[in-house]
Coordinates of C-alpha atoms in Angstrom, one line a residue:
X1 CA 84.0 66.5 103.8
X2 CA 83.9 69.8 101.8
X3 CA 84.2 68.0 98.5
X4 CA 81.4 65.7 99.5
X5 CA 79.2 68.6 100.4
X6 CA 79.9 70.3 97.1
X7 CA 79.2 67.1 95.2
X8 CA 75.9 66.6 97.0
X9 CA 74.6 70.2 97.3
X10 CA 76.1 71.8 94.1
X11 CA 76.1 75.3 95.6
X12 CA 76.6 78.5 93.5
X13 CA 79.4 79.7 95.8
X14 CA 81.9 77.8 98.1
X15 CA 83.6 79.6 100.9
X16 CA 86.8 77.8 101.9
X17 CA 89.8 78.3 104.1
X18 CA 93.4 77.7 102.9
X19 CA 94.1 75.4 105.8
X20 CA 91.6 72.6 106.4
X21 CA 91.9 69.1 107.8
X22 CA 92.4 66.3 105.2
X23 CA 92.4 68.6 102.1
X24 CA 93.7 72.1 102.0
X25 CA 91.6 74.9 100.4
X26 CA 93.9 75.3 97.5
X27 CA 93.7 71.6 96.5
X28 CA 89.9 71.7 97.2
X29 CA 89.5 74.7 95.0
X30 CA 91.4 73.0 92.1
X31 CA 89.1 70.0 92.4
X32 CA 85.9 72.1 92.6
X33 CA 86.9 74.2 89.6
X34 CA 87.9 71.1 87.6
X35 CA 84.8 69.1 88.4
X36 CA 82.2 71.9 88.8
X37 CA 83.5 74.9 86.8
X38 CA 80.2 76.7 87.3
X39 CA 80.8 76.9 91.1
X40 CA 82.5 80.1 92.3
X41 CA 85.0 79.9 95.1
X42 CA 86.0 82.5 97.6
X43 CA 88.8 82.1 100.1
X44 CA 88.1 83.0 103.7
X45 CA 91.4 83.0 105.5
X46 CA 93.7 84.6 108.1
X47 CA 96.6 84.5 105.7
X48 CA 97.2 87.7 103.8
X49 CA 100.5 86.8 102.3
X50 CA 100.6 87.5 98.5
X51 CA 101.8 83.9 97.8
X52 CA 98.7 82.4 99.5
X53 CA 96.4 84.8 97.7
X54 CA 98.1 84.0 94.4
X55 CA 97.9 80.2 94.9
X56 CA 94.1 80.5 95.6
X57 CA 93.7 82.6 92.4
X58 CA 95.7 80.1 90.4
X59 CA 93.5 77.3 91.8
X60 CA 90.4 79.1 90.6
X61 CA 89.1 81.3 93.5
X62 CA 87.8 84.7 92.4
X63 CA 87.6 86.1 95.8
X64 CA 89.6 86.4 99.0
X65 CA 88.3 87.7 102.4
X66 CA 90.2 88.0 105.6
X67 CA 88.8 86.2 108.6
X68 CA 88.9 89.4 110.7
X69 CA 86.6 91.1 108.2
X70 CA 83.0 92.0 109.1
X71 CA 80.1 89.7 108.3
X72 CA 78.9 92.5 106.0
X73 CA 82.1 92.3 104.1
X74 CA 81.8 88.5 103.8
X75 CA 78.3 88.7 102.5
X76 CA 79.3 91.4 100.0
X77 CA 82.1 89.1 98.8
X78 CA 79.8 86.1 98.4
X79 CA 77.2 88.2 96.5
X80 CA 79.9 89.6 94.2
X81 CA 81.5 86.2 93.5
X82 CA 78.1 84.6 92.9
X83 CA 77.7 87.1 90.0
X84 CA 81.2 86.0 88.8
X85 CA 82.7 89.4 89.8
X86 CA 86.1 89.0 91.5
X87 CA 86.1 90.3 95.1
X88 CA 89.1 90.9 97.3
X89 CA 89.1 92.2 100.8
X90 CA 90.1 95.9 101.1
X91 CA 92.8 94.8 103.5
X92 CA 94.5 92.8 100.7
X93 CA 96.5 94.4 98.0
X94 CA 97.2 91.8 95.3
X95 CA 99.9 92.0 92.7
X96 CA 97.3 92.6 90.0
X97 CA 95.0 94.9 91.9
X98 CA 97.1 98.1 91.6
X99 CA 100.1 98.4 89.4
X100 CA 102.5 101.3 89.2
X101 CA 101.5 102.1 85.6
X102 CA 97.8 102.3 86.5
X103 CA 98.3 104.9 89.3
X104 CA 98.4 108.5 88.1
X105 CA 99.8 110.5 91.0
X106 CA 101.0 114.1 91.0
X107 CA 104.6 114.7 91.8
X108 CA 103.6 116.0 95.2
X109 CA 101.5 112.8 95.9
X110 CA 104.4 110.7 94.8
X111 CA 106.7 112.6 97.2
X112 CA 104.2 112.2 100.1
X113 CA 103.7 108.5 99.3
X114 CA 107.5 108.0 99.4
X115 CA 107.7 109.8 102.8
X116 CA 104.8 107.7 104.1
X117 CA 106.8 104.6 103.1
X118 CA 109.7 105.9 105.2
X119 CA 107.3 106.0 108.2
X120 CA 106.8 109.7 108.4
X121 CA 103.7 111.1 110.0
X122 CA 101.6 113.8 108.3
X123 CA 103.0 116.4 110.6
X124 CA 106.6 115.3 109.8
X125 CA 105.9 115.4 106.1
X126 CA 104.3 118.9 106.4
X127 CA 107.4 120.1 108.2
X128 CA 109.7 118.6 105.6
X129 CA 107.7 120.1 102.7
X130 CA 106.9 123.4 104.3
X131 CA 103.2 123.0 103.9
X132 CA 100.3 122.7 106.3
X133 CA 99.4 119.3 107.9
X134 CA 95.9 119.7 106.4
X135 CA 97.5 119.9 102.9
X136 CA 99.4 116.6 103.5
X137 CA 96.2 115.0 104.9
X138 CA 94.3 116.1 101.7
X139 CA 97.0 114.6 99.5
X140 CA 96.9 111.4 101.5
X141 CA 93.1 111.2 101.1
X142 CA 93.5 111.7 97.3
X143 CA 96.2 109.0 97.1
X144 CA 93.9 106.6 99.0
X145 CA 91.0 107.4 96.6
X146 CA 93.1 107.0 93.5
X147 CA 94.6 103.7 94.7
X148 CA 91.4 102.4 96.0
X149 CA 92.9 101.8 99.4
X150 CA 91.1 102.4 102.7
X151 CA 92.8 103.6 105.8
X152 CA 96.2 104.9 106.7
X153 CA 97.5 101.4 107.8
X154 CA 96.8 100.1 104.3
X155 CA 98.5 103.1 102.7
X156 CA 101.6 102.6 104.8
X157 CA 101.7 98.9 104.1
X158 CA 101.2 99.6 100.3
X159 CA 104.0 102.2 100.3
X160 CA 106.4 99.9 102.2
X161 CA 105.6 96.7 100.4
X162 CA 105.8 98.3 96.9
X163 CA 109.0 100.1 97.8
X164 CA 108.0 102.7 95.2
X165 CA 110.8 104.7 93.7
X166 CA 108.8 107.9 93.3

């Protein structure tokens, strides 16, 4: 059905899920990019596993949005991909989006990130480092900004998933 629609309508952007009846989104993306290389593909899925994201990228998708994202985020993604600018949901940290070498953190920020990865709260970190909680909060905000991550949940997930040896 999707491939028929693409063939008949020739859209600029296709939004597809990974799991669909008859033909999964990864296979559909491969066909779309092979037969209609000018069409951009964005995945819209509930799967945030790195493997699923990487398979969609390898198939030719240049965007990936989580289904629990806002309509505003989806529209932003579609507009970006239509301009051939890759777009990945803020809730997703892909292998290539942030690498250890690209992040320039101070030694204190590295220490705080390591402690965040251990599950420590800002107050616990402040107590361990003999600084004010507001100082830890400022460092956390700076880390978020440098790493282009939004929200403490994403920071915690990043620190745990990357198992950084700071």
